[in-house]
Coordinates of C-alpha atoms and ligand atoms in Angstrom, one line a residue:
M1 CA 0.0 0.0 0.0
E2 CA 1.2 3.6 -0.8
S3 CA 2.4 5.6 2.1
V4 CA 0.0 8.3 3.4
P5 CA 0.7 11.7 2.6
Q6 CA 2.0 14.5 4.8
A7 CA -0.5 16.9 6.7
L8 CA -0.8 20.3 5.4
S9 CA 1.1 22.9 7.8
A10 CA 2.9 26.1 8.1
R11 CA 6.3 24.1 8.2
K12 CA 6.2 24.4 4.5
K13 CA 7.1 28.1 3.8
N14 CA 5.0 30.1 1.9
S15 CA 2.4 27.5 1.5
F16 CA -1.1 28.3 1.7
A17 CA -1.4 26.8 5.1
Y18 CA 1.7 29.2 6.2
K19 CA -0.1 32.1 4.8
T20 CA -3.3 31.5 6.3
I21 CA -2.0 30.9 9.9
K22 CA 0.4 33.9 9.6
E23 CA -1.6 36.4 7.8
R24 CA -5.1 35.6 7.9
L25 CA -5.9 34.3 11.4
P26 CA -4.5 37.3 13.2
V27 CA -6.7 39.4 11.0
I28 CA -9.7 37.4 12.0
L29 CA -8.8 37.8 15.6
A30 CA -8.1 41.4 15.1
K31 CA -11.6 41.8 13.8
V32 CA -13.0 39.8 16.6
A33 CA -11.5 42.2 19.1
D34 CA -12.9 45.3 17.1
S35 CA -16.4 44.0 17.0
V36 CA -16.2 43.2 20.8
F37 CA -15.2 46.8 21.2
R38 CA -18.0 48.2 19.4
A39 CA -20.7 45.8 21.0
K40 CA -19.9 47.6 24.3
T41 CA -23.0 50.1 24.2
V42 CA -25.4 47.6 23.2
I43 CA -24.2 45.1 25.7
K44 CA -24.5 47.7 28.5
E45 CA -28.1 48.2 27.6
N46 CA -29.0 44.8 27.7
H47 CA -26.6 43.0 30.2
G48 CA -25.7 46.0 32.3
E49 CA -22.0 46.3 33.9
Q50 CA -21.2 42.6 34.0
G51 CA -21.9 42.4 30.3
Q52 CA -19.2 45.0 30.0
E53 CA -16.8 43.1 32.1
D54 CA -17.5 39.9 29.9
L55 CA -16.7 41.8 26.7
K56 CA -13.5 42.8 28.3
T57 CA -12.7 39.0 29.3
I58 CA -13.3 38.1 25.7
A59 CA -11.2 40.9 24.2
G60 CA -8.5 40.1 26.7
C61 CA -8.4 36.5 25.8
V62 CA -8.5 37.1 22.1
S63 CA -5.6 39.6 22.2
K64 CA -3.7 37.2 24.3
M65 CA -4.0 34.5 22.0
R66 CA -3.0 36.7 18.9
N67 CA 0.3 37.4 20.5
E68 CA 0.7 33.6 21.3
L69 CA 0.0 33.0 17.4
M70 CA 2.1 35.6 15.9
T71 CA 5.1 34.4 18.1
S72 CA 4.3 30.7 17.3
K73 CA 4.2 29.8 21.0
P74 CA 3.1 26.3 22.0
L75 CA -0.7 25.4 22.2
I76 CA -1.9 25.6 25.8
P77 CA -4.7 23.5 27.6
L78 CA -8.2 24.8 27.7
E79 CA -9.4 25.9 31.1
D80 CA -13.2 25.8 30.7
N81 CA -15.8 23.1 31.5
R82 CA -17.3 22.6 28.2
S83 CA -18.5 18.8 27.3
D84 CA -15.4 18.7 25.0
T85 CA -12.7 20.4 27.0
K86 CA -11.1 17.2 28.1
V87 CA -11.1 15.7 24.5
W88 CA -9.2 18.9 23.2
N89 CA -6.8 18.8 26.3
D90 CA -6.1 14.9 25.7
Y91 CA -5.5 15.6 22.0
L92 CA -3.0 18.4 23.0
E93 CA -1.0 15.7 24.9
E94 CA -1.6 13.0 22.2
V95 CA 0.0 15.4 19.3
A96 CA 2.9 16.2 21.8
E97 CA 3.7 12.8 22.4
R98 CA 3.7 12.0 18.9
E99 CA 5.6 14.8 17.6
E100 CA 7.9 14.6 20.5
E101 CA 7.6 18.3 21.1
P102 CA 4.7 20.6 22.1
P103 CA 2.4 21.6 19.3
S104 CA 2.9 25.3 18.3
W105 CA 1.2 27.5 16.1
F106 CA 3.5 27.2 12.9
T107 CA 4.7 23.8 13.6
S108 CA 1.8 21.6 14.2
S109 CA -0.8 20.8 11.5
W110 CA -2.9 23.4 10.0
L111 CA -6.1 21.8 10.7
Y112 CA -5.4 21.4 14.3
V113 CA -4.2 25.2 14.9
E114 CA -7.0 26.6 12.7
T115 CA -9.6 24.5 14.7
Y116 CA -7.7 25.3 17.9
M117 CA -8.2 29.0 17.3
Y118 CA -11.9 29.0 17.2
R119 CA -12.2 26.6 20.1
R120 CA -10.0 29.1 22.1
I121 CA -12.4 32.0 21.1
Q122 CA -15.1 29.7 22.7
E123 CA -13.0 29.4 25.7
A124 CA -13.1 33.0 26.1
V125 CA -17.0 33.1 25.7
E126 CA -17.4 30.3 28.3
K127 CA -15.4 32.7 31.1
C128 CA -18.0 34.9 31.0
A129 CA -20.9 35.2 33.5
V130 CA -23.7 36.6 31.5
L131 CA -22.5 36.4 27.8
K132 CA -22.2 32.6 27.9
Q133 CA -24.0 32.7 24.6
Y134 CA -22.2 35.4 22.9
D135 CA -21.3 34.8 19.2
V136 CA -18.3 37.1 18.4
F137 CA -19.2 36.6 14.5
Q138 CA -22.9 37.3 15.1
E139 CA -22.8 40.7 13.4
Q140 CA -21.1 39.5 10.2
K141 CA -23.4 36.6 9.8
E142 CA -26.5 38.8 10.1
K143 CA -24.9 41.2 7.4
A144 CA -24.2 38.3 5.0
L145 CA -27.7 37.3 5.1
S146 CA -29.5 40.5 4.8
D147 CA -27.0 41.5 2.0
S148 CA -28.1 38.3 0.2
H149 CA -31.7 39.2 0.6
E150 CA -32.4 39.6 -3.2
A151 CA -30.9 36.3 -4.0
V152 CA -32.7 34.5 -1.5
M153 CA -35.9 35.8 -2.5
I154 CA -35.3 34.8 -6.3
L155 CA -34.8 31.3 -5.0
L156 CA -37.7 31.2 -2.6
K157 CA -40.1 32.7 -5.4
Y158 CA -38.7 29.8 -7.9
L159 CA -39.0 27.1 -5.2
L160 CA -42.6 28.3 -4.5
T161 CA -43.6 27.8 -8.1
L162 CA -42.0 24.2 -8.1
V163 CA -43.9 23.2 -5.0
Q164 CA -47.1 24.3 -6.1
E165 CA -46.7 22.5 -9.6
I166 CA -45.4 19.6 -7.7
E167 CA -48.4 19.4 -5.6
E168 CA -50.9 20.1 -8.1
G169 CA -49.7 17.0 -9.9
K170 CA -47.8 18.6 -12.8
K171 CA -45.1 16.5 -14.5
I172 CA -41.6 18.2 -13.8
D173 CA -38.1 16.9 -15.0
T174 CA -37.1 15.8 -11.2
Q175 CA -33.7 14.9 -12.2
L176 CA -32.8 18.1 -14.0
L177 CA -34.3 20.2 -11.0
F178 CA -32.3 18.0 -8.5
K179 CA -29.0 18.6 -10.3
E180 CA -29.8 22.5 -10.5
F181 CA -30.6 22.8 -6.8
M182 CA -27.5 20.7 -5.8
Q183 CA -25.4 23.2 -7.9
V184 CA -27.1 26.2 -6.5
C185 CA -26.3 24.7 -3.1
L186 CA -22.7 24.0 -4.1
W187 CA -22.1 27.5 -5.4
G188 CA -23.7 29.1 -2.1
N189 CA -20.3 27.8 -0.6
K190 CA -18.5 30.6 -2.2
C191 CA -20.0 32.9 0.3
D192 CA -18.1 32.3 3.5
L193 CA -16.5 34.8 5.6
S194 CA -13.4 33.2 6.8
I195 CA -11.8 32.9 3.4
S196 CA -12.3 36.6 3.2
A197 CA -11.1 37.1 6.8
G198 CA -14.9 38.6 7.5
L199 CA -14.9 41.0 4.4
E200 CA -18.1 41.4 2.7
N201 CA -18.9 38.1 1.1
S202 CA -22.6 37.8 0.0
Q203 CA -24.7 36.7 -2.9
K204 CA -25.5 39.6 -5.2
S205 CA -26.4 37.9 -8.6
C206 CA -29.2 35.6 -9.6
P207 CA -28.4 32.0 -8.1
L208 CA -30.2 30.1 -11.0
D209 CA -28.5 32.1 -13.7
Q210 CA -25.2 31.2 -12.3
V211 CA -25.8 27.5 -12.4
N212 CA -25.3 27.6 -16.2
T213 CA -22.2 30.3 -16.4
L214 CA -20.3 28.4 -13.6
R215 CA -20.7 24.8 -14.9
P216 CA -17.1 25.0 -16.6
Y217 CA -15.8 25.6 -13.2
I218 CA -16.8 22.2 -11.6
L219 CA -13.9 20.0 -11.9
I220 CA -15.6 16.9 -10.8
D221 CA -19.2 16.6 -11.5
D222 CA -20.5 13.1 -9.7
L223 CA -24.1 14.4 -9.9
D224 CA -25.4 11.5 -12.2
T225 CA -24.0 9.2 -9.7
V226 CA -25.6 10.9 -6.8
W227 CA -28.8 11.0 -8.9
N228 CA -28.8 7.3 -9.6
K229 CA -28.0 6.7 -5.7
I230 CA -30.8 8.7 -4.4
V231 CA -33.5 7.3 -6.6
S232 CA -32.5 3.7 -6.4
S233 CA -32.0 3.6 -2.7
G234 CA -35.7 4.2 -1.9
P235 CA -37.3 6.1 0.7
G236 CA -35.2 7.4 3.5
R237 CA -33.4 10.3 5.3
V238 CA -31.0 12.7 3.8
D239 CA -28.4 14.4 6.0
I240 CA -26.8 17.8 5.3
I241 CA -23.6 18.6 7.4
L242 CA -24.2 22.3 7.2
D243 CA -21.4 24.9 6.5
N244 CA -22.1 28.6 6.3
A245 CA -24.7 31.0 7.4
G246 CA -26.3 33.6 5.1
F247 CA -26.8 32.9 1.7
E248 CA -25.5 29.1 2.0
V249 CA -27.8 28.2 4.5
A250 CA -30.8 29.3 2.5
T251 CA -29.7 27.2 -0.4
D252 CA -29.6 24.2 1.7
L253 CA -32.9 24.8 3.3
C254 CA -34.3 25.0 -0.4
L255 CA -32.6 21.8 -1.3
A256 CA -34.0 20.2 1.6
E257 CA -37.4 21.2 0.7
F258 CA -37.0 20.1 -2.8
L259 CA -36.0 16.7 -1.8
L260 CA -39.0 16.4 0.3
T261 CA -41.6 17.8 -2.2
S262 CA -40.3 15.7 -4.7
K263 CA -40.2 12.6 -2.6
L264 CA -36.6 11.8 -2.9
A265 CA -36.2 12.0 0.8
T266 CA -38.7 11.4 3.4
S267 CA -36.8 13.4 6.1
V268 CA -33.7 15.8 6.2
N269 CA -31.4 16.1 9.2
F270 CA -29.3 19.3 9.3
H271 CA -26.0 19.3 11.4
A272 CA -24.9 22.4 12.8
K273 CA -22.0 23.6 14.8
A274 CA -22.4 23.8 18.6
F275 CA -20.5 27.3 18.8
S276 CA -19.4 29.9 16.4
W277 CA -16.7 28.4 14.2
F278 CA -14.6 29.5 11.1
V279 CA -16.7 32.9 11.3
S280 CA -19.6 31.9 9.1
D281 CA -20.4 28.5 10.1
V282 CA -24.2 27.6 11.1
T283 CA -25.1 27.6 14.7
P284 CA -28.6 26.4 16.1
V285 CA -29.0 30.3 16.7
D286 CA -28.2 31.1 13.2
F287 CA -30.5 28.6 11.9
E288 CA -33.1 30.2 13.8
N289 CA -32.3 33.7 12.8
T290 CA -32.4 32.7 9.2
L291 CA -36.2 31.6 9.6
Q292 CA -36.8 34.8 11.7
R293 CA -35.6 36.9 8.9
L294 CA -37.9 35.2 6.5
M295 CA -40.7 36.2 9.0
M296 CA -39.8 39.9 8.4
C297 CA -39.9 39.6 4.7
N298 CA -43.6 39.6 4.5
S299 CA -43.9 38.2 0.8
M300 CA -46.1 35.4 -0.2
A301 CA -43.0 32.8 -0.8
T302 CA -41.4 33.8 2.8
D303 CA -45.0 33.3 4.4
F304 CA -45.6 30.1 2.8
F305 CA -42.1 28.6 3.7
L306 CA -41.7 29.7 7.0
K307 CA -45.0 28.0 8.0
R308 CA -44.0 25.0 6.0
W309 CA -40.5 24.9 7.5
K310 CA -41.7 25.5 11.2
G311 CA -44.2 22.7 10.5
R312 CA -41.4 20.4 9.3
L313 CA -39.4 20.9 12.4
E314 CA -42.4 20.4 14.6
D315 CA -43.2 17.0 12.7
G316 CA -39.6 16.1 12.6
T317 CA -39.3 15.8 8.7
W318 CA -36.5 18.3 9.5
K319 CA -34.3 17.7 12.2
L320 CA -31.6 20.2 13.6
Q321 CA -28.5 18.4 15.2
V322 CA -25.5 19.4 17.1
H323 CA -22.7 17.2 18.0
D324 CA -19.3 18.2 19.9
F325 CA -17.4 16.0 17.0
W326 CA -18.2 18.7 14.2
T327 CA -16.0 21.3 16.1
T328 CA -13.2 19.2 17.0
P329 CA -9.8 19.1 15.0
F330 CA -10.4 15.3 14.0
P331 CA -10.7 14.2 10.5
Y332 CA -13.7 12.4 9.6
C333 CA -11.7 8.9 9.1
E334 CA -11.5 9.2 13.0
M335 CA -15.1 9.7 13.5
K336 CA -15.8 5.9 14.1
S337 CA -13.2 5.5 16.9
R338 CA -13.7 8.8 18.5
S339 CA -17.4 9.5 18.3
P340 CA -18.9 6.1 17.4
D341 CA -22.6 7.3 18.4
L342 CA -22.4 10.0 15.4
Y343 CA -20.9 7.3 13.0
E344 CA -23.9 5.3 13.8
E345 CA -26.2 8.1 13.6
L346 CA -24.9 8.9 10.2
S347 CA -25.2 5.5 8.9
K348 CA -29.1 5.5 9.1
S349 CA -29.0 8.1 6.2
K350 CA -29.4 7.4 2.7
L351 CA -27.2 10.1 1.4
L352 CA -24.7 12.4 3.3
I353 CA -24.2 15.8 1.7
F354 CA -21.2 17.4 3.3
K355 CA -21.0 21.2 2.5
G356 CA -17.9 23.3 2.0
D357 CA -14.3 23.5 2.2
L358 CA -13.5 22.7 5.8
N359 CA -15.6 19.8 5.5
Y360 CA -13.8 18.6 2.5
R361 CA -10.5 19.0 4.4
K362 CA -11.6 16.8 6.9
L363 CA -12.9 14.4 4.6
L364 CA -9.3 14.2 3.3
S365 CA -7.7 14.6 6.7
D366 CA -6.2 17.8 5.4
L367 CA -3.3 15.7 3.7
D368 CA -1.3 16.7 0.8
W369 CA -2.8 14.0 -1.7
P370 CA -1.5 13.5 -5.1
T371 CA -4.5 15.3 -6.9
T372 CA -5.2 12.0 -9.0
T373 CA -5.6 9.8 -5.9
P374 CA -9.4 8.4 -6.1
F375 CA -11.7 10.4 -4.0
E376 CA -12.9 7.0 -2.2
T377 CA -9.0 6.4 -1.3
S378 CA -8.4 9.9 0.6
L379 CA -11.4 9.1 2.8
Q380 CA -9.5 6.6 4.6
G381 CA -12.3 4.0 5.1
F382 CA -14.9 6.8 6.1
G383 CA -18.3 6.1 4.9
P384 CA -21.1 5.5 7.1
S385 CA -23.7 5.9 4.3
P386 CA -23.1 7.0 0.7
L387 CA -21.6 10.7 0.5
V388 CA -21.2 13.6 -1.9
S389 CA -19.2 16.7 -1.0
L390 CA -20.1 19.9 -2.4
R391 CA -17.2 22.3 -2.2
A392 CA -15.9 25.4 -3.6
L393 CA -11.8 24.8 -3.4
K394 CA -10.3 27.3 -0.8
A395 CA -7.4 25.2 0.4
D396 CA -4.7 23.7 -1.5
L397 CA -5.8 20.0 -1.6
V398 CA -8.0 17.9 -3.8
T399 CA -8.4 14.3 -5.1
G400 CA -10.4 12.9 -7.7
L401 CA -8.8 14.6 -10.7
Q402 CA -7.8 13.2 -14.0
E403 CA -4.2 13.1 -15.3
G404 CA -3.5 16.6 -17.1
Q405 CA -6.3 18.3 -15.4
V406 CA -4.2 20.2 -12.9
E407 CA -2.0 21.7 -15.6
K408 CA -5.0 22.7 -17.8
V409 CA -6.7 24.5 -14.9
A410 CA -3.5 26.1 -13.4
A411 CA -3.0 27.4 -17.0
Q412 CA -6.3 29.5 -16.7
D413 CA -6.1 30.4 -12.9
A414 CA -3.0 30.5 -10.9
N415 CA -5.2 30.8 -7.6
W416 CA -7.5 27.8 -8.7
M417 CA -7.1 25.8 -5.4
V418 CA -7.8 28.6 -3.1
D419 CA -9.9 31.5 -4.6
G420 CA -13.3 29.7 -4.3
S421 CA -14.1 30.2 -7.9
W422 CA -13.6 26.3 -8.9
A423 CA -15.4 23.5 -7.3
V424 CA -16.1 19.7 -6.9
I425 CA -19.0 17.4 -6.6
S426 CA -17.5 14.2 -5.4
F427 CA -19.3 11.2 -4.5
A428 CA -18.3 8.1 -2.7
D429 CA -20.3 5.0 -1.9
K430 CA -20.8 3.4 1.7
Q431 CA -17.7 1.9 2.8
Ligands
F6P1 O1 -9.1 30.4 6.2 C1 -9.2 29.4 5.4 C2 -10.3 28.4 5.3 O2 -9.7 28.0 6.6 C3 -10.2 27.3 4.3 O3 -9.1 26.7 4.1 C4 -11.4 26.8 5.1 O4 -11.5 25.7 4.7 C5 -12.4 27.9 4.8 O5 -11.5 28.7 5.5 C6 -13.6 27.8 5.2 O6 -14.4 27.4 4.1 P1 -15.7 26.6 4.2 O7 -16.7 27.6 5.0 O8 -16.2 26.5 2.6 O9 -15.8 25.6 4.9
MG2 MG1 -17.4 27.9 6.8

């Protein structure tokens, strides 16, 4: 058997990992400090003096961590009492033992230090007295959703017409529409806030027109196989492992609705993050806020879907689930041993849809695979159920490409691996 490739890390100077850790992460932390500072007045009004003290705690912890990062200090154990604290601290020891030195910001693996940064932000929040639910990225996420308002409305109106046609018994091309919604959902992943270090990154153009213009940018398109799988596997549940709030989660909701109305699925489980993660990832609060925002729109389509989706959450055809595993540094090939309960839960699904770049990195264990390695090989045995990854490329790893494909795309776009313009739809069957 061929040896497993190296983990991506800042050790490789001038690599994308190196630049992200050295340049992008400090900017994200500086923005957190800035937004905490700006929240002072509102927090004082709502939470009094203690709220302000809590903000100081968060700002202090974040700026301390920024210093540690910029001087590549060793990673330190967490000091809070979350359900996952021991898991993180045990892992710190595990890595120190394996690498025969304490993990530090520029020497340990990129996946580990980047996830550790978000967990340390949460540690700061956990230390608060009254702001224990505070989300340092809330403001940015809400702006991303409101800036994408028009695109969301176009999508909802389109979906409403379809739902009505299906329910009136009109004949529709389910396969074509399935592929269309999957692609809208894929390109929704262009809009995340950690790639832009929190700069504006919303959906401004018509998402349906984009499906055609962006098709040439899909490097791997396994949609036909996914379609065959979903129709041949009979009634059952689909799981969407969510990525970003804002426009992206709206596309996820629309896909989920389409799957149910067209009877391609009998229920949909959404998997969200337990706390704020990679700037824009969906937490249960973001999920709820997305529905609340629809309520404020006052149009036929939003009224219709709000009622329908609240009903779905009540009758269980939609479920929102949270598991600590999603906010750990672990690659998915370790899910079975580290979180067997989640693995078992996912094995009840007929299709797992993994959204976005970070999920893809974890599927591939964030390793520097040769690009022509079969996607299935790079999963290293992970496959509780058939799975598809819908991912815009924002990190320098990819598998499943054909010989010669890299040269061709690199000639068109030197930053093709990291600028979010190219994408893959990669499928693997249950292992
Ligand atoms: O900071 C860059 C980055 O970490 C990517 O490499 C990462 O995977 C991305 O941010 C988040 O993207 P997504 O929201 O698609 O997971
Ligand atoms: Mg994300």
